[in-house]
């Protein structure tokens, strides 16, 4: 599956050598619910123009804890490879449960490559791209939820 491929990240994804391994959540259980994330300024083609967005997202995984090798966390942060982080209800990056369902350092839940062509994320934006899929949304959202932009960005890049 895709996560097993990510375990070989440096071998098959150029620019992903310093990415973490994804291992069992710190909660020691499967997490399936809504969480809140913030999109970070990164080269990701998926998140172009979305930096600073704070959006609800579906979490559905048992192995989402980002386990970094020595110095790899700092390398990923310094190279702007972090693309998305869990935040708490006050908008602060968090490692605390339940706001961060897997306990990953620095709230990291998505990484990208330096060219932005490959982005891995643990939550599921495809489950909340329409407003009717959200438990609440601002009245002015109409039919598209906040995550629809990610899919439109991908389509625009493909051309």
Backbone as ProteinMPNN parsed JSONL, in Angstrom:
{"seq_chain_A": "XXXXXXXXXXXXXXXXXXXXXXXXXXXXXXXXXXXXXXXXXXXXXXXXXXXXXXXXXXXXXXXXXXXXXXXXXXXXXXXXXXXXXXXXXXXXXXXXXXXXXXXXXXXXXXXXXXXXXXXXXXXXXXXXXXXXXXXXXXXXXXXXXXXXXXXXXXXXXXX", "coords_chain_A": {"N_chain_A": [[0.824, -1.195, 0.0], [0.232, 2.415, -0.061], [1.463, 3.625, 2.199], [3.402, 1.763, 2.906], [5.056, 2.042, 0.705], [5.953, 4.609, 1.228], [7.669, 4.099, 3.296], [9.931, 3.374, 2.012], [10.812, 5.741, 1.136], [13.117, 7.42, 0.444], [14.262, 5.946, -1.563], [12.455, 5.749, -3.699], [11.142, 8.176, -4.023], [12.242, 11.081, -5.136], [13.971, 13.455, -3.205], [12.828, 12.881, -0.767], [14.304, 11.733, 1.242], [14.738, 12.529, 3.885], [12.335, 12.366, 5.087], [9.938, 11.239, 7.547], [9.342, 7.976, 9.079], [6.174, 6.427, 9.222], [4.514, 5.47, 11.995], [2.844, 3.55, 14.596], [0.181, 5.33, 16.163], [0.583, 7.631, 18.913], [-1.454, 7.421, 20.722], [-1.967, 4.791, 20.744], [-4.041, 3.603, 19.369], [-6.537, 3.214, 16.768], [-7.532, 6.133, 15.074], [-10.377, 7.861, 14.224], [-11.987, 10.483, 13.07], [-12.98, 14.001, 13.068], [-10.467, 16.509, 12.792], [-8.433, 19.444, 13.288], [-6.512, 21.361, 11.079], [-3.66, 23.285, 9.931], [-2.577, 24.732, 6.961], [0.701, 24.932, 5.853], [3.162, 27.26, 4.68], [4.671, 26.121, 1.867], [6.421, 24.381, -0.816], [4.51, 22.746, -2.023], [2.501, 21.641, -4.694], [-0.136, 20.997, -4.414], [-1.08, 22.526, -2.278], [-0.85, 25.156, -3.075], [-1.283, 28.596, -2.676], [-2.779, 28.245, -0.386], [-1.61, 28.557, 2.089], [-1.699, 29.183, 5.538], [-4.371, 28.641, 5.776], [-6.895, 27.358, 7.826], [-8.459, 24.485, 8.518], [-11.119, 22.072, 8.977], [-10.647, 18.534, 9.006], [-10.859, 15.106, 8.008], [-9.703, 12.433, 9.952], [-8.349, 9.24, 9.81], [-6.804, 6.764, 10.748], [-4.353, 4.434, 12.015], [-1.676, 4.401, 12.123], [-0.001, 6.976, 12.174], [1.918, 8.502, 13.368], [4.68, 10.51, 12.981], [7.832, 9.487, 12.734], [10.932, 10.588, 13.026], [14.322, 10.365, 11.805], [17.642, 10.911, 13.193], [18.221, 14.317, 13.278], [16.609, 14.717, 11.055], [14.048, 15.891, 11.377], [14.607, 18.624, 11.859], [15.887, 19.168, 9.424], [13.762, 18.848, 7.598], [12.016, 20.879, 8.44], [13.662, 23.18, 8.146], [14.052, 23.111, 5.367], [11.597, 23.734, 4.427], [9.745, 21.637, 4.013], [7.601, 20.722, 5.431], [4.165, 20.567, 5.163], [1.629, 20.647, 6.295], [0.014, 20.976, 9.48], [-1.256, 19.759, 12.61], [-3.518, 21.63, 14.573], [-4.648, 23.237, 17.603], [-7.795, 24.176, 19.22], [-7.369, 26.846, 19.529], [-5.84, 27.632, 17.502], [-3.151, 27.029, 17.634], [-0.149, 25.275, 16.895], [0.087, 21.862, 17.708], [1.112, 19.071, 19.744], [-0.333, 17.654, 21.406], [-2.742, 15.282, 22.489], [-6.274, 15.334, 22.347], [-6.19, 16.894, 20.044], [-4.049, 16.605, 18.298], [-4.131, 13.787, 16.761], [-2.268, 11.707, 16.331], [0.076, 12.346, 17.627], [2.407, 13.343, 16.5], [5.612, 15.005, 16.197], [5.864, 18.557, 16.423], [3.336, 18.797, 15.4], [3.146, 17.783, 12.857], [1.634, 16.634, 9.913], [1.725, 16.4, 7.231], [3.972, 16.26, 4.505], [6.144, 17.521, 1.947], [7.994, 17.478, -1.159], [10.997, 19.238, -2.176], [10.556, 20.321, -4.701], [7.854, 20.304, -4.745], [6.262, 18.483, -6.064], [5.526, 16.026, -5.049], [3.474, 15.162, -2.457], [2.78, 14.03, 0.728], [0.201, 13.126, 2.919], [-1.461, 12.536, 5.996], [-4.147, 12.884, 6.969], [-7.537, 13.002, 5.535], [-8.535, 14.822, 3.057], [-10.182, 14.354, 0.896], [-12.534, 13.453, 1.902], [-13.953, 15.574, 2.82], [-14.448, 17.628, 0.928], [-16.68, 18.861, -0.021], [-19.301, 21.05, 1.055], [-21.506, 19.783, 2.287], [-20.365, 17.578, 3.422], [-19.227, 18.378, 5.725], [-19.569, 18.936, 9.238], [-20.234, 21.445, 10.061], [-20.222, 24.636, 8.475], [-19.226, 27.835, 7.154], [-21.851, 30.026, 6.109], [-21.478, 31.239, 3.623], [-20.005, 29.479, 2.041], [-21.225, 27.922, 0.077], [-21.455, 25.304, -2.305], [-18.865, 24.1, -2.492], [-16.375, 22.881, -0.309], [-13.608, 23.904, 1.816], [-11.402, 22.305, 1.098], [-11.615, 21.79, -1.585], [-10.054, 23.426, -3.131], [-7.485, 22.318, -3.069], [-7.711, 20.116, -4.778], [-8.357, 21.4, -7.147], [-6.008, 22.836, -7.506], [-4.222, 20.739, -8.083], [-5.307, 19.819, -10.481], [-4.972, 22.092, -12.105], [-2.183, 22.185, -12.213], [-1.566, 19.867, -13.643], [-2.628, 20.598, -16.014]], "CA_chain_A": [[0.0, 0.0, 0.0], [0.965, 3.689, -0.193], [2.31, 3.907, 3.356], [4.577, 0.901, 2.809], [5.938, 2.685, -0.259], [6.597, 5.757, 1.873], [8.748, 3.626, 4.149], [11.095, 3.339, 1.122], [10.728, 7.098, 0.597], [14.336, 7.927, -0.169], [14.609, 5.131, -2.717], [11.53, 5.899, -4.823], [10.633, 9.549, -4.124], [13.364, 12.022, -5.075], [13.797, 14.551, -2.263], [12.12, 12.454, 0.442], [15.221, 10.951, 2.077], [14.676, 12.938, 5.29], [10.97, 12.209, 5.588], [9.839, 10.274, 8.647], [8.573, 6.735, 8.954], [4.892, 6.589, 9.9], [4.347, 4.323, 12.883], [1.632, 3.536, 15.438], [-0.172, 6.561, 16.877], [0.939, 7.685, 20.334], [-2.637, 7.018, 21.487], [-2.001, 3.326, 20.676], [-5.316, 3.149, 18.825], [-7.018, 3.797, 15.521], [-8.229, 7.408, 15.263], [-11.287, 8.139, 13.124], [-12.829, 11.618, 13.45], [-12.542, 15.294, 12.556], [-9.42, 17.261, 13.481], [-8.215, 20.764, 12.706], [-5.146, 21.518, 10.575], [-3.279, 24.527, 9.267], [-1.69, 24.532, 5.821], [1.938, 25.665, 6.06], [3.795, 27.734, 3.448], [5.588, 25.099, 1.367], [6.386, 24.327, -2.279], [3.529, 21.768, -2.492], [1.575, 22.09, -5.742], [-1.496, 20.789, -3.918], [-1.466, 23.567, -1.322], [-0.532, 26.482, -3.623], [-2.252, 29.635, -2.326], [-3.577, 27.86, 0.781], [-0.848, 28.752, 3.33], [-2.435, 29.901, 6.565], [-5.735, 28.122, 5.873], [-7.195, 26.483, 8.962], [-9.623, 23.752, 8.043], [-11.398, 20.75, 9.557], [-10.272, 17.438, 8.102], [-11.118, 13.775, 8.545], [-8.564, 11.599, 10.312], [-8.77, 7.846, 9.812], [-5.572, 5.983, 10.67], [-3.762, 3.883, 13.235], [-0.225, 4.577, 12.036], [0.221, 8.309, 11.648], [2.977, 9.192, 14.093], [5.858, 10.754, 12.141], [9.051, 9.159, 13.471], [12.068, 11.118, 12.265], [15.68, 9.956, 12.134], [18.465, 11.967, 13.79], [18.393, 15.539, 12.512], [15.703, 14.819, 9.911], [12.975, 16.843, 11.663], [15.143, 19.967, 11.613], [16.116, 19.302, 7.98], [12.46, 19.028, 6.937], [11.515, 22.213, 8.788], [14.536, 24.175, 7.516], [13.888, 23.072, 3.916], [10.181, 24.038, 4.148], [9.085, 20.447, 3.505], [6.37, 20.513, 6.19], [3.083, 21.178, 4.391], [0.411, 20.787, 7.086], [0.189, 20.626, 10.9], [-2.435, 19.774, 13.466], [-3.603, 22.767, 15.482], [-5.697, 23.112, 18.613], [-8.944, 25.058, 19.0], [-6.923, 28.24, 19.6], [-5.022, 27.87, 16.318], [-1.738, 26.795, 17.933], [0.389, 23.963, 16.539], [0.051, 21.039, 18.909], [1.488, 17.667, 19.797], [-1.188, 17.078, 22.456], [-3.949, 14.539, 22.182], [-6.769, 14.748, 21.113], [-6.078, 17.797, 18.888], [-3.121, 15.922, 17.401], [-4.526, 12.407, 17.003], [-1.187, 10.729, 16.277], [1.153, 12.772, 18.512], [3.618, 13.671, 15.747], [6.332, 16.205, 16.626], [5.538, 19.813, 15.738], [2.013, 18.675, 14.799], [3.307, 17.475, 11.43], [0.762, 15.627, 9.328], [1.945, 16.38, 5.782], [5.279, 16.693, 4.016], [6.266, 17.621, 0.497], [9.366, 17.517, -1.655], [11.449, 20.609, -2.444], [9.934, 20.816, -5.932], [6.413, 20.339, -4.512], [5.534, 17.557, -6.937], [5.024, 14.886, -4.287], [3.042, 15.561, -1.118], [2.147, 12.959, 1.496], [-0.541, 13.617, 4.067], [-2.136, 11.469, 6.696], [-5.615, 13.041, 6.996], [-8.287, 12.719, 4.318], [-9.303, 15.945, 2.524], [-11.169, 13.87, -0.078], [-13.774, 13.144, 2.612], [-14.627, 16.814, 3.241], [-14.244, 18.674, -0.076], [-17.971, 19.518, -0.257], [-19.836, 21.592, 2.316], [-22.42, 18.826, 2.918], [-19.574, 16.576, 4.121], [-18.752, 19.002, 6.963], [-20.595, 19.044, 10.269], [-20.573, 22.866, 10.089], [-19.453, 25.445, 7.546], [-19.763, 29.188, 7.009], [-22.968, 30.085, 5.168], [-21.07, 31.701, 2.293], [-19.215, 28.48, 1.334], [-22.029, 27.329, -0.994], [-21.303, 23.852, -2.469], [-17.488, 23.644, -2.313], [-15.699, 23.051, 0.959], [-12.281, 24.498, 1.73], [-10.408, 21.408, 0.509], [-11.756, 21.698, -3.041], [-8.936, 24.147, -3.76], [-6.369, 21.391, -3.222], [-7.946, 19.322, -5.982], [-8.261, 22.307, -8.29], [-4.58, 23.112, -7.694], [-3.638, 19.581, -8.752], [-5.81, 19.834, -11.868], [-4.315, 23.215, -12.807], [-0.778, 21.835, -12.431], [-1.534, 18.866, -14.702], [-2.887, 21.389, -17.207]], "C_chain_A": [[0.867, 1.257, 0.0], [1.892, 3.944, 0.983], [3.528, 2.999, 3.393], [5.561, 1.472, 1.803], [6.657, 3.866, 0.365], [7.724, 5.325, 2.805], [10.048, 3.518, 3.34], [11.291, 4.713, 0.481], [11.973, 7.588, -0.128], [14.724, 7.189, -1.438], [13.716, 5.413, -3.921], [10.979, 7.307, -5.011], [11.82, 10.501, -4.017], [13.058, 13.186, -4.127], [13.11, 14.173, -0.967], [13.002, 11.672, 1.417], [15.121, 11.294, 3.561], [13.262, 12.881, 5.865], [10.951, 11.175, 6.707], [9.262, 8.943, 8.193], [7.265, 7.002, 9.681], [4.597, 5.312, 10.67], [3.106, 4.521, 13.751], [1.434, 4.863, 16.178], [0.244, 6.494, 18.339], [-0.228, 7.257, 21.214], [-2.78, 5.497, 21.542], [-3.345, 2.795, 20.185], [-5.594, 3.792, 17.48], [-7.764, 5.076, 15.855], [-9.083, 7.674, 14.034], [-12.256, 9.234, 13.527], [-12.367, 12.874, 12.723], [-11.416, 15.84, 13.421], [-9.283, 18.594, 12.767], [-6.752, 20.875, 12.292], [-4.945, 22.924, 10.024], [-2.32, 24.174, 8.139], [-0.504, 25.475, 5.994], [2.479, 26.129, 4.699], [4.862, 26.722, 3.03], [5.527, 25.111, -0.164], [5.322, 23.38, -2.848], [2.597, 22.341, -3.558], [0.13, 21.948, -5.281], [-1.979, 21.964, -3.071], [-1.123, 24.979, -1.787], [-1.657, 27.472, -3.282], [-3.089, 29.326, -1.098], [-2.861, 28.098, 2.106], [-1.641, 29.625, 4.292], [-3.873, 29.436, 6.717], [-5.844, 27.187, 7.066], [-8.517, 25.811, 8.666], [-9.85, 22.469, 8.831], [-11.058, 19.684, 8.524], [-10.556, 16.114, 8.793], [-9.798, 13.057, 8.79], [-9.084, 10.169, 10.373], [-7.526, 6.965, 9.652], [-5.132, 5.478, 12.042], [-2.27, 4.073, 13.271], [0.085, 5.911, 11.387], [1.32, 9.085, 12.344], [4.221, 9.296, 13.204], [7.115, 10.573, 12.982], [10.252, 9.54, 12.612], [13.376, 10.507, 12.732], [16.436, 11.146, 12.709], [18.639, 13.143, 12.837], [17.415, 15.739, 11.372], [14.547, 15.794, 10.143], [13.435, 18.262, 11.357], [15.382, 20.187, 10.116], [14.815, 19.566, 7.232], [11.889, 20.414, 7.214], [12.338, 23.284, 8.081], [14.343, 24.246, 5.998], [12.448, 23.377, 3.475], [9.443, 22.842, 3.553], [7.82, 20.095, 4.282], [5.262, 21.271, 5.468], [1.81, 21.405, 5.208], [0.68, 20.302, 8.513], [-1.156, 20.604, 11.604], [-2.37, 20.997, 14.367], [-4.722, 22.52, 16.483], [-6.814, 24.116, 18.331], [-8.604, 26.539, 19.146], [-6.011, 28.585, 18.421], [-3.539, 27.67, 16.529], [-1.323, 25.387, 17.51], [0.478, 23.129, 17.811], [0.554, 19.616, 18.683], [0.571, 16.917, 20.751], [-2.428, 16.403, 21.902], [-5.12, 15.209, 22.907], [-6.633, 15.65, 19.879], [-5.11, 17.246, 17.845], [-3.358, 14.43, 17.627], [-3.405, 11.377, 16.948], [0.009, 11.099, 17.145], [2.433, 13.18, 17.81], [4.274, 14.959, 16.232], [5.957, 17.408, 15.767], [4.184, 19.762, 15.032], [2.023, 18.243, 13.348], [2.368, 16.358, 10.985], [0.847, 15.586, 7.808], [3.335, 16.912, 5.47], [5.26, 16.733, 2.5], [7.735, 17.56, 0.121], [9.718, 18.955, -1.996], [10.854, 21.179, -3.724], [8.407, 20.825, -5.838], [5.606, 19.345, -5.311], [4.988, 16.339, -6.221], [4.703, 15.359, -2.885], [2.354, 14.37, -0.47], [1.421, 13.585, 2.674], [-1.32, 12.475, 4.685], [-3.654, 11.684, 6.764], [-6.228, 12.89, 5.6], [-9.123, 13.894, 3.826], [-10.371, 15.511, 1.516], [-12.508, 13.531, 0.575], [-14.54, 14.384, 3.063], [-14.436, 17.945, 2.227], [-15.543, 19.385, -0.458], [-18.533, 19.98, 1.085], [-20.736, 20.59, 3.027], [-21.674, 17.721, 3.664], [-19.036, 17.105, 5.456], [-19.898, 19.071, 7.971], [-21.068, 20.485, 10.436], [-19.715, 23.563, 9.052], [-20.046, 26.84, 7.498], [-20.847, 29.217, 5.929], [-22.534, 30.456, 3.756], [-20.235, 30.678, 1.513], [-19.939, 27.884, 0.125], [-21.742, 25.83, -1.102], [-19.896, 23.333, -2.17], [-16.975, 23.917, -0.911], [-14.301, 23.601, 0.74], [-11.234, 23.627, 1.055], [-10.521, 21.285, -1.001], [-10.593, 22.395, -3.746], [-7.735, 23.234, -3.991], [-6.516, 20.588, -4.514], [-7.881, 20.186, -7.238], [-6.802, 22.69, -8.564], [-3.898, 21.975, -8.458], [-4.053, 19.562, -10.221], [-5.132, 20.939, -12.682], [-2.853, 22.87, -13.126], [-0.642, 20.827, -13.576], [-1.805, 19.53, -16.047], [-3.939, 20.832, -18.04]], "O_chain_A": [[2.094, 1.17, 0.055], [3.004, 4.435, 0.789], [4.587, 3.415, 3.862], [6.772, 1.401, 2.013], [7.829, 4.109, 0.077], [8.637, 6.106, 3.074], [11.138, 3.565, 3.908], [11.874, 4.822, -0.598], [11.865, 8.128, -1.229], [15.427, 7.732, -2.29], [14.18, 5.323, -5.058], [10.404, 7.604, -6.058], [12.35, 10.706, -2.925], [12.011, 13.824, -4.237], [12.832, 15.044, -0.142], [12.488, 11.017, 2.323], [15.39, 10.443, 4.408], [13.028, 13.301, 6.998], [11.846, 10.335, 6.8], [8.763, 8.807, 7.076], [7.254, 7.739, 10.667], [4.452, 4.232, 10.097], [2.413, 5.533, 13.647], [2.371, 5.435, 16.734], [0.255, 5.417, 18.935], [-0.02, 6.781, 22.33], [-3.605, 4.973, 22.289], [-3.746, 1.684, 20.531], [-4.968, 4.783, 17.103], [-8.542, 5.111, 16.808], [-8.566, 7.708, 12.918], [-13.231, 8.978, 14.235], [-11.478, 12.822, 11.873], [-11.412, 15.654, 14.638], [-9.945, 18.838, 11.758], [-5.857, 20.525, 13.061], [-5.892, 23.641, 9.703], [-1.371, 23.414, 8.333], [-0.679, 26.666, 6.249], [2.273, 25.46, 3.687], [5.833, 26.497, 3.752], [4.672, 25.782, -0.743], [5.245, 23.231, -4.067], [1.981, 23.388, -3.359], [-0.735, 22.706, -5.718], [-3.146, 22.348, -3.138], [-1.106, 25.906, -0.977], [-2.828, 27.217, -3.563], [-4.022, 30.068, -0.792], [-3.451, 27.863, 3.16], [-2.18, 30.664, 3.913], [-4.535, 29.799, 7.689], [-4.985, 26.332, 7.281], [-9.558, 26.462, 8.572], [-8.896, 21.847, 9.3], [-11.171, 19.91, 7.319], [-10.499, 16.018, 10.019], [-8.897, 13.071, 7.951], [-10.151, 9.921, 10.934], [-7.235, 6.482, 8.557], [-5.498, 6.032, 13.079], [-1.649, 3.926, 14.324], [0.397, 5.976, 10.198], [1.624, 10.212, 11.954], [4.744, 8.285, 12.736], [7.426, 11.403, 13.836], [10.545, 8.896, 11.605], [13.53, 10.169, 13.906], [15.925, 12.266, 12.712], [19.143, 12.984, 11.725], [17.381, 16.814, 10.773], [14.108, 16.458, 9.204], [12.738, 19.014, 10.676], [15.111, 21.27, 9.598], [14.769, 20.41, 6.337], [11.339, 21.051, 6.315], [11.775, 24.199, 7.48], [14.457, 25.321, 5.409], [12.125, 23.288, 2.291], [8.598, 23.018, 2.675], [7.042, 19.253, 3.835], [5.392, 22.464, 5.192], [0.997, 22.26, 4.857], [1.448, 19.368, 8.739], [-2.076, 21.337, 11.24], [-1.303, 21.359, 14.864], [-5.62, 21.711, 16.251], [-6.782, 24.821, 17.323], [-9.457, 27.395, 18.913], [-5.474, 29.69, 18.346], [-2.737, 28.093, 15.696], [-2.054, 24.423, 17.737], [0.891, 23.622, 18.86], [0.436, 19.049, 17.597], [0.675, 15.699, 20.895], [-3.069, 16.893, 20.972], [-4.929, 15.628, 24.049], [-6.934, 15.208, 18.77], [-5.329, 17.406, 16.645], [-2.838, 13.865, 18.589], [-3.568, 10.273, 17.468], [0.876, 10.257, 17.381], [3.459, 13.348, 18.469], [3.585, 15.898, 16.632], [5.759, 17.295, 14.557], [3.909, 20.588, 14.162], [0.998, 18.333, 12.673], [2.313, 15.288, 11.592], [0.124, 14.824, 7.165], [3.81, 17.871, 6.079], [4.456, 16.059, 1.856], [8.611, 17.588, 0.985], [8.831, 19.803, -2.095], [10.665, 22.391, -3.83], [7.737, 21.302, -6.753], [4.376, 19.358, -5.244], [4.08, 15.681, -6.728], [5.569, 15.9, -2.197], [1.45, 13.773, -1.054], [1.955, 14.466, 3.346], [-1.78, 11.567, 3.993], [-4.392, 10.71, 6.622], [-5.518, 12.678, 4.617], [-10.311, 13.968, 4.142], [-11.353, 16.223, 1.306], [-13.507, 13.343, -0.12], [-15.633, 14.278, 3.618], [-14.278, 19.101, 2.621], [-15.507, 20.404, -1.148], [-18.27, 19.37, 2.122], [-20.736, 20.543, 4.257], [-22.279, 16.998, 4.455], [-18.451, 16.347, 6.23], [-21.057, 19.244, 7.594], [-22.183, 20.72, 10.902], [-18.596, 23.129, 8.779], [-21.233, 27.02, 7.77], [-20.751, 28.494, 4.937], [-23.163, 30.029, 2.788], [-19.792, 30.99, 0.408], [-19.275, 27.378, -0.78], [-21.781, 25.136, -0.086], [-19.752, 22.23, -1.643], [-17.112, 25.021, -0.385], [-13.86, 23.748, -0.4], [-10.271, 24.149, 0.494], [-9.625, 20.736, -1.643], [-10.197, 21.991, -4.84], [-7.044, 23.364, -5.001], [-5.548, 20.408, -5.253], [-7.398, 19.737, -8.278], [-6.407, 22.851, -9.719], [-3.099, 22.215, -9.363], [-3.227, 19.314, -11.1], [-4.762, 20.719, -13.836], [-2.35, 23.226, -14.192], [0.284, 20.92, -14.383], [-1.293, 19.101, -17.081], [-4.265, 21.398, -19.083]]}, "name": "protein", "num_of_chains": 1, "seq": "XXXXXXXXXXXXXXXXXXXXXXXXXXXXXXXXXXXXXXXXXXXXXXXXXXXXXXXXXXXXXXXXXXXXXXXXXXXXXXXXXXXXXXXXXXXXXXXXXXXXXXXXXXXXXXXXXXXXXXXXXXXXXXXXXXXXXXXXXXXXXXXXXXXXXXXXXXXXXXX"}
